[in-house]
Coordinates of C-alpha atoms in Angstrom, one line a residue:
X1 CA 0.0 0.0 0.0
X2 CA 1.2 3.5 -0.7
X3 CA 2.6 5.5 2.2
X4 CA 0.8 8.9 2.8
X5 CA 2.9 11.8 3.9
X6 CA 2.0 15.6 4.0
X7 CA 2.9 17.8 1.0
X8 CA 6.0 19.9 1.9
X9 CA 4.5 23.3 1.5
X10 CA 6.0 26.1 3.7
X11 CA 3.3 26.5 6.3
X12 CA 4.7 29.8 7.5
X13 CA 4.1 31.3 4.0
X14 CA 0.6 30.0 3.9
X15 CA -0.2 31.4 7.3
X16 CA 1.2 34.8 6.2
X17 CA -1.2 34.6 3.2
X18 CA -4.1 33.9 5.5
X19 CA -3.2 36.7 7.8
X20 CA -3.0 39.1 4.8
X21 CA -6.5 38.1 3.9
X22 CA -7.9 38.0 7.4
X23 CA -9.3 34.6 6.7
X24 CA -8.5 32.8 9.9
X25 CA -11.8 31.0 9.8
X26 CA -10.5 29.1 6.7
X27 CA -7.5 27.7 8.4
X28 CA -9.2 24.4 9.3
X29 CA -10.3 24.0 5.7
X30 CA -6.7 24.5 4.6
X31 CA -5.5 21.8 7.1
X32 CA -8.0 19.3 5.9
X33 CA -7.4 20.1 2.2
X34 CA -3.6 20.1 2.4
X35 CA -2.2 18.1 -0.5
X36 CA -1.0 14.6 0.3
X37 CA 1.7 12.6 -1.3
X38 CA 1.4 8.9 -1.9
X39 CA 4.7 7.0 -2.7
X40 CA 4.5 3.9 -4.7
X41 CA 6.6 0.9 -3.6
X42 CA 8.2 -0.2 -6.8
X43 CA 12.0 0.1 -6.7
X44 CA 13.5 1.8 -9.7
X45 CA 17.0 3.3 -9.9
X46 CA 16.1 6.2 -12.1
X47 CA 12.8 7.5 -13.4
X48 CA 12.7 6.6 -17.1
X49 CA 16.5 6.5 -17.1
X50 CA 17.0 10.2 -16.6
X51 CA 15.1 11.4 -13.5
X52 CA 15.6 11.1 -9.8
X53 CA 11.9 11.4 -9.0
X54 CA 8.6 11.3 -10.9
X55 CA 5.4 13.0 -9.6
X56 CA 1.8 12.4 -10.8
X57 CA -0.7 15.1 -10.1
X58 CA -4.2 13.6 -9.7
X59 CA -7.5 14.4 -8.0
X60 CA -8.1 11.9 -5.2
X61 CA -11.6 11.1 -6.6
X62 CA -10.3 10.1 -10.0
X63 CA -9.8 6.4 -9.2
X64 CA -10.3 5.6 -12.9
X65 CA -7.3 7.6 -13.9
X66 CA -5.1 6.3 -11.1
X67 CA -6.0 2.8 -12.1
X68 CA -4.8 3.5 -15.7
X69 CA -1.7 5.2 -14.4
X70 CA -0.8 2.1 -12.4
X71 CA -1.0 0.1 -15.6
X72 CA 1.7 2.4 -17.1
X73 CA 3.8 2.3 -13.9
X74 CA 3.8 -1.4 -13.6
X75 CA 4.4 -2.0 -17.3
X76 CA 7.6 0.2 -17.2
X77 CA 8.6 -0.9 -13.6
X78 CA 8.6 2.7 -12.4
X79 CA 8.5 4.3 -9.0
X80 CA 6.5 7.6 -8.7
X81 CA 4.7 9.7 -6.2
X82 CA 1.0 10.6 -6.5
X83 CA 0.2 14.1 -5.4
X84 CA -3.4 14.9 -4.6
X85 CA -4.5 17.8 -6.7
X86 CA -6.5 20.6 -5.1
X87 CA -10.2 20.3 -6.0
X88 CA -11.7 23.4 -7.6
X89 CA -14.4 23.6 -5.0
X90 CA -11.9 23.9 -2.1
X91 CA -12.3 27.1 -0.1
X92 CA -8.6 27.9 -0.8
X93 CA -9.5 28.4 -4.5
X94 CA -12.1 31.0 -3.5
X95 CA -9.4 32.9 -1.5
X96 CA -7.1 32.9 -4.5
X97 CA -9.8 34.0 -6.9
X98 CA -10.6 36.9 -4.6
X99 CA -7.0 37.9 -4.4
X100 CA -6.7 37.9 -8.2
X101 CA -9.7 40.2 -8.4
X102 CA -8.3 42.6 -5.8
X103 CA -4.8 42.7 -7.4
X104 CA -6.4 43.5 -10.7
X105 CA -8.0 46.6 -9.2
X106 CA -4.5 48.0 -9.2
X107 CA -3.3 47.1 -12.8
X108 CA 0.4 47.2 -13.2
X109 CA 2.3 49.4 -15.6
X110 CA 4.8 47.3 -17.6
X111 CA 8.1 49.0 -17.3
X112 CA 10.7 48.9 -20.0
X113 CA 14.2 50.3 -20.0
X114 CA 13.0 53.4 -21.8
X115 CA 9.8 53.8 -19.8
X116 CA 9.0 55.8 -16.6
X117 CA 6.5 54.3 -14.2
X118 CA 3.1 56.0 -14.0
X119 CA 2.6 57.5 -10.6
X120 CA -1.0 56.2 -10.3
X121 CA -0.2 52.6 -11.2
X122 CA 1.9 49.7 -9.7
X123 CA 5.0 49.1 -11.8
X124 CA 5.5 45.5 -13.0
X125 CA 9.0 44.0 -13.3
X126 CA 10.1 40.4 -13.1
X127 CA 11.5 39.1 -9.8
X128 CA 15.3 39.6 -9.3
X129 CA 15.8 36.4 -7.2
X130 CA 15.3 33.9 -10.1
X131 CA 18.9 32.6 -9.5
X132 CA 18.7 32.4 -5.7
X133 CA 19.9 29.2 -4.0
X134 CA 18.1 29.9 -0.7
X135 CA 15.2 27.7 0.2
X136 CA 12.1 29.0 -1.6
X137 CA 8.7 29.4 0.1
X138 CA 5.5 28.5 -1.7
X139 CA 4.1 32.0 -1.5
X140 CA 5.9 35.3 -2.2
X141 CA 3.8 37.6 0.0
X142 CA 6.0 40.6 0.5
X143 CA 4.8 42.7 -2.4
X144 CA 1.2 41.7 -2.0
X145 CA -1.3 44.4 -1.2
X146 CA -2.8 44.7 2.3
X147 CA -6.1 42.8 2.3
X148 CA -6.8 42.4 6.0
X149 CA -10.5 42.2 6.7
X150 CA -11.6 41.8 3.1
X151 CA -14.5 39.4 3.0
X152 CA -14.8 36.6 0.5
X153 CA -17.4 37.4 -2.1
X154 CA -20.2 34.8 -2.3
X155 CA -20.3 35.1 -6.1
X156 CA -17.2 35.9 -8.1
X157 CA -17.5 37.2 -11.7
X158 CA -15.7 35.4 -14.5
X159 CA -12.2 36.6 -14.9
X160 CA -10.2 37.1 -18.1
X161 CA -6.9 35.3 -18.3
X162 CA -3.9 37.5 -18.6
X163 CA -1.7 37.3 -21.7
X164 CA 2.0 38.1 -22.1
X165 CA 3.5 39.6 -18.9
X166 CA 0.2 41.0 -17.6
X167 CA -2.2 42.2 -20.3
X168 CA -5.9 41.7 -19.5
X169 CA -8.9 42.0 -21.8
X170 CA -11.6 44.5 -20.5
X171 CA -14.6 42.2 -21.2
X172 CA -14.3 38.6 -20.1
X173 CA -17.7 37.7 -21.4
X174 CA -16.5 38.1 -25.0
X175 CA -13.5 35.8 -24.7
X176 CA -13.2 32.2 -25.8
X177 CA -13.4 29.5 -23.1
X178 CA -9.6 28.9 -23.0
X179 CA -9.0 32.6 -22.1
X180 CA -11.4 32.5 -19.1
X181 CA -9.7 32.1 -15.7
X182 CA -11.9 29.5 -13.9
X183 CA -11.6 28.0 -10.4
X184 CA -10.5 24.8 -12.1
X185 CA -7.5 26.6 -13.7
X186 CA -6.5 28.3 -10.5
X187 CA -6.7 24.9 -8.7
X188 CA -4.6 23.3 -11.4
X189 CA -1.9 26.1 -11.1
X190 CA -1.8 25.6 -7.3
X191 CA -1.4 21.8 -7.7
X192 CA 1.5 22.1 -10.1
X193 CA 3.1 24.8 -7.9
X194 CA 3.0 22.5 -4.9
X195 CA 5.1 19.9 -6.7
X196 CA 7.4 22.5 -8.3
X197 CA 8.1 24.0 -4.8
X198 CA 9.0 20.5 -3.5
X199 CA 11.4 19.9 -6.4
X200 CA 13.0 23.3 -6.0
X201 CA 13.9 22.6 -2.4
X202 CA 14.9 19.0 -2.9
X203 CA 18.3 17.6 -3.7
X204 CA 17.2 15.9 -6.9
X205 CA 19.0 16.9 -10.1
X206 CA 16.1 16.0 -12.4
X207 CA 12.4 15.5 -11.7
X208 CA 9.4 14.7 -14.0
X209 CA 5.9 15.9 -13.5
X210 CA 3.0 14.0 -15.1
X211 CA -0.7 14.6 -15.1
X212 CA -3.0 11.6 -14.7
X213 CA -4.6 11.5 -18.2
X214 CA -1.6 10.4 -20.2
X215 CA -0.2 7.5 -22.2
X216 CA 3.5 6.7 -22.8
X217 CA 5.5 5.1 -25.6
X218 CA 6.5 1.6 -24.5
X219 CA 10.2 2.3 -25.3
X220 CA 10.3 5.8 -23.8
X221 CA 13.2 4.8 -21.6
X222 CA 15.4 4.1 -24.6
X223 CA 14.3 7.3 -26.3
X224 CA 15.2 9.5 -23.4
X225 CA 18.5 7.8 -22.6
X226 CA 19.5 8.3 -26.3
X227 CA 18.6 12.1 -26.5
X228 CA 19.3 13.3 -22.9
X229 CA 23.1 13.6 -23.3
X230 CA 22.4 16.2 -26.1
X231 CA 20.8 18.7 -23.6
X232 CA 23.0 21.7 -22.7
X233 CA 24.0 21.8 -19.1
X234 CA 22.0 24.9 -18.3
X235 CA 18.6 23.6 -19.3
X236 CA 15.5 24.4 -17.1
X237 CA 12.6 22.4 -18.5
X238 CA 12.0 19.7 -21.1
X239 CA 8.6 18.9 -22.5
X240 CA 8.2 15.2 -23.3
X241 CA 6.1 15.7 -26.4
X242 CA 6.5 17.2 -29.8
X243 CA 5.4 17.0 -33.4
X244 CA 2.9 14.4 -34.6
X245 CA 2.0 13.7 -38.2
X246 CA -1.5 12.9 -37.0
X247 CA -2.1 16.6 -36.3
X248 CA -1.4 18.7 -39.4
X249 CA -1.6 22.5 -39.3
X250 CA -4.4 23.7 -41.6
X251 CA -3.0 25.5 -44.6
X252 CA -0.9 25.0 -47.7
X253 CA 2.3 24.3 -45.9
X254 CA 1.0 21.2 -44.1
X255 CA 3.2 21.8 -41.1
X256 CA 2.8 19.5 -38.1
X257 CA 1.8 20.6 -34.6
X258 CA 3.0 19.2 -31.3
X259 CA 2.7 20.2 -27.7
X260 CA -0.9 21.3 -28.0
X261 CA -1.0 23.8 -30.9
X262 CA 2.7 24.6 -31.1
X263 CA 5.1 23.6 -33.8
X264 CA 8.0 22.4 -31.6
X265 CA 10.1 21.3 -34.6
X266 CA 10.5 24.8 -35.8
X267 CA 14.1 24.9 -34.5
X268 CA 16.5 22.3 -35.8
X269 CA 17.3 19.3 -33.5
X270 CA 20.2 19.8 -31.2
X271 CA 21.8 16.8 -32.9
X272 CA 20.5 14.8 -35.9
X273 CA 18.0 12.2 -34.8
X274 CA 19.1 8.6 -34.9
X275 CA 17.0 6.1 -36.8
X276 CA 13.7 5.3 -34.9
X277 CA 14.6 7.7 -32.0
X278 CA 13.0 11.0 -31.1
X279 CA 15.0 14.2 -31.3
X280 CA 15.2 17.2 -29.0
X281 CA 14.7 20.8 -30.1
X282 CA 14.8 24.3 -28.5
X283 CA 11.2 25.0 -27.5
X284 CA 8.9 27.5 -29.3
X285 CA 5.7 27.8 -27.3
X286 CA 4.7 24.4 -25.8
X287 CA 1.2 24.7 -24.3
X288 CA 0.7 21.5 -22.3
X289 CA 1.7 20.5 -18.8
X290 CA 0.8 16.8 -19.0
X291 CA 4.5 15.7 -19.0
X292 CA 7.6 17.8 -18.4
X293 CA 11.0 17.4 -16.8
X294 CA 12.6 20.0 -14.5
X295 CA 16.2 20.5 -13.5
X296 CA 16.5 21.6 -9.9
X297 CA 17.7 25.0 -11.1
X298 CA 14.8 25.1 -13.6
X299 CA 12.3 24.3 -10.9
X300 CA 13.6 27.1 -8.8
X301 CA 13.4 29.6 -11.6
X302 CA 9.9 28.4 -12.6
X303 CA 8.7 28.7 -9.0
X304 CA 10.0 32.2 -8.6
X305 CA 8.0 33.3 -11.6
X306 CA 4.8 31.3 -10.9
X307 CA 4.5 32.6 -7.3
X308 CA 5.2 36.2 -8.3
X309 CA 2.2 38.6 -8.2
X310 CA 0.5 39.7 -10.3
X311 CA 1.8 36.9 -12.7
X312 CA 0.8 34.3 -10.1
X313 CA -2.6 32.6 -11.0
X314 CA -3.1 35.0 -13.8
X315 CA -4.1 32.4 -16.5
X316 CA -4.0 28.7 -17.2
X317 CA -0.6 27.4 -16.0
X318 CA 0.2 25.9 -19.5
X319 CA -0.3 29.3 -21.0
X320 CA 1.9 30.9 -18.3
X321 CA 4.8 28.5 -18.8
X322 CA 4.5 28.9 -22.6
X323 CA 4.8 32.6 -22.2
X324 CA 7.9 32.3 -19.9
X325 CA 9.4 30.1 -22.7
X326 CA 8.5 32.5 -25.5
X327 CA 9.8 35.5 -23.6
X328 CA 13.1 33.9 -22.8
X329 CA 12.5 33.5 -19.0
X330 CA 13.1 29.8 -19.2
X331 CA 15.6 27.7 -21.1
X332 CA 13.3 25.1 -22.5
X333 CA 13.5 22.1 -24.9
X334 CA 11.0 19.9 -26.5
X335 CA 11.1 16.2 -27.5
X336 CA 9.9 15.5 -31.0
X337 CA 7.8 13.4 -31.7
X338 CA 5.6 12.9 -28.6
X339 CA 6.8 10.3 -26.1
X340 CA 3.9 11.2 -23.7
X341 CA 0.4 12.3 -24.8
X342 CA -2.9 13.2 -23.3
X343 CA -5.4 10.4 -23.9
X344 CA -8.6 12.5 -24.1
X345 CA -10.8 9.5 -23.2
X346 CA -12.4 10.8 -20.0
X347 CA -14.0 14.0 -18.7
X348 CA -11.6 16.9 -18.3
X349 CA -11.2 18.2 -14.8
X350 CA -10.0 21.7 -16.0
X351 CA -12.3 22.4 -19.0
X352 CA -15.4 21.7 -17.1
X353 CA -18.5 21.1 -19.3
X354 CA -16.3 20.6 -22.3
X355 CA -16.2 16.8 -22.4
X356 CA -12.7 15.5 -22.8
X357 CA -11.3 19.1 -23.2
X358 CA -9.8 20.8 -26.2
X359 CA -9.9 19.3 -29.7
X360 CA -6.1 18.7 -29.6
X361 CA -5.2 15.0 -29.6
X362 CA -1.8 13.5 -30.3
X363 CA -0.9 9.9 -31.0
X364 CA 1.8 7.4 -30.1
X365 CA 3.5 4.7 -32.1
X366 CA 3.3 2.0 -29.4
X367 CA 1.4 3.6 -26.5
X368 CA 1.1 1.3 -23.4
X369 CA -2.6 2.0 -22.7
X370 CA -3.3 2.3 -26.4
X371 CA -2.0 -1.2 -27.0
X372 CA -3.8 -2.6 -24.0
X373 CA -7.1 -1.2 -25.3
X374 CA -6.5 -2.6 -28.7
X375 CA -5.8 -6.1 -27.3
X376 CA -8.8 -6.0 -25.0
X377 CA -11.1 -5.1 -27.9
X378 CA -9.8 -7.7 -30.3

C-alpha cells in the first residue's frame, strides 16, 4: 500500500497569506485540504532512465485515472509519487480567486528600459531572485497588497486570463473559453506549484511531473536515454512531447503541430535524430503540462515566476509557462515526436463542461494503454 505523507509546502508562508486576507476561519479547511503525497513501492534506480523522481498530479476522486496510471507504472517498472490535486471547490481556491480580483483593481504598468513608471499605477517588473539558491517558500507575499479584513465574495464574476506579462482584456464575457480564468484553472496552477516547490527545495537533479490522463511510448526509456546527453548543461525544462504527423496544421504548408498547438520542430534538433529515435529541439511555445522534466535550477526559476504577483494565478498554467518560454525567461527544450500524450478519453477536470477538453489529440506509435485497449477489444 502507498505511504501517505504531507505535502511539503512552507506552512509559514501559507499562514502569512491567510493573515494578509484576514481569513483565519478558513485555516481548518486548509489543514483538511492540504495536498497529500502517496509514494509507490516499486523500486527503480532512475525514473525513465533520466530522473531522480517522478510525480503524478491527480485528483483523489479520479480512481479511474489512477487505475490506468498504475498500468503504465507497472508496465515500465517505475516508481513515482502521487500528489493529490486541489479540487476546484476547495475554499482555498475562493481565496485565490478573490486575491486575483483585488490585485487587478491595481493594474500594473509594464516598465521597460525606456519607460518611466506611471505615478498612479503599480509598476511591474520580473523578480530579481530567479537565481537564488536559498530555500524558496510556496508564496511570495512581501509585495502583495494589504487585504486584511476583506470578506470573501459569495459570487465571483468570470475573470479574463492575462496574456504576455500582464495584459488583461476588458470584457471577459466576449473571450473564448480557453481565455477565461476559472476556479479549475486556478486549482490546477496551485497543484503544479505545490510539486514545483517541493522539487525546487529537494536535492534531486532532475524530476518529472505528469498529469493523470496520459499514455507513454512503451520504449520511452530508450528514447530518453538516447537524447538526454544532447541537452545543454543549463537547461531548465524539457517537454516530453513534440510533433505528430497525426495533427497537421491547416493551410498550404501542411506543417505539423506538437505540444498542443505549437510547432515544436520549428528549430532544428540539437543533434541529428538517430533512426527510430526522437529528437530534442529548442522550444517554441509548448502549451501543455501533461508531461515535463525540470532540473533543480529550472524548478527554482519556474517557482520564482509562478508565485510572483501579479503573474501568479493569472491564467491557465500551461499558457503561463508557454509565455515564460516565449519571452526567454526559461531555457526550454521539447522532445519530438511525442513520447507522452494526453489520452482525451475521460471528462476533463479543468475544462469543465467541455467533455474531454480541447480538440487537440496526439498519437503514439506504441502507447502502453493504447496497445492494451486494442488487445482487449480484439
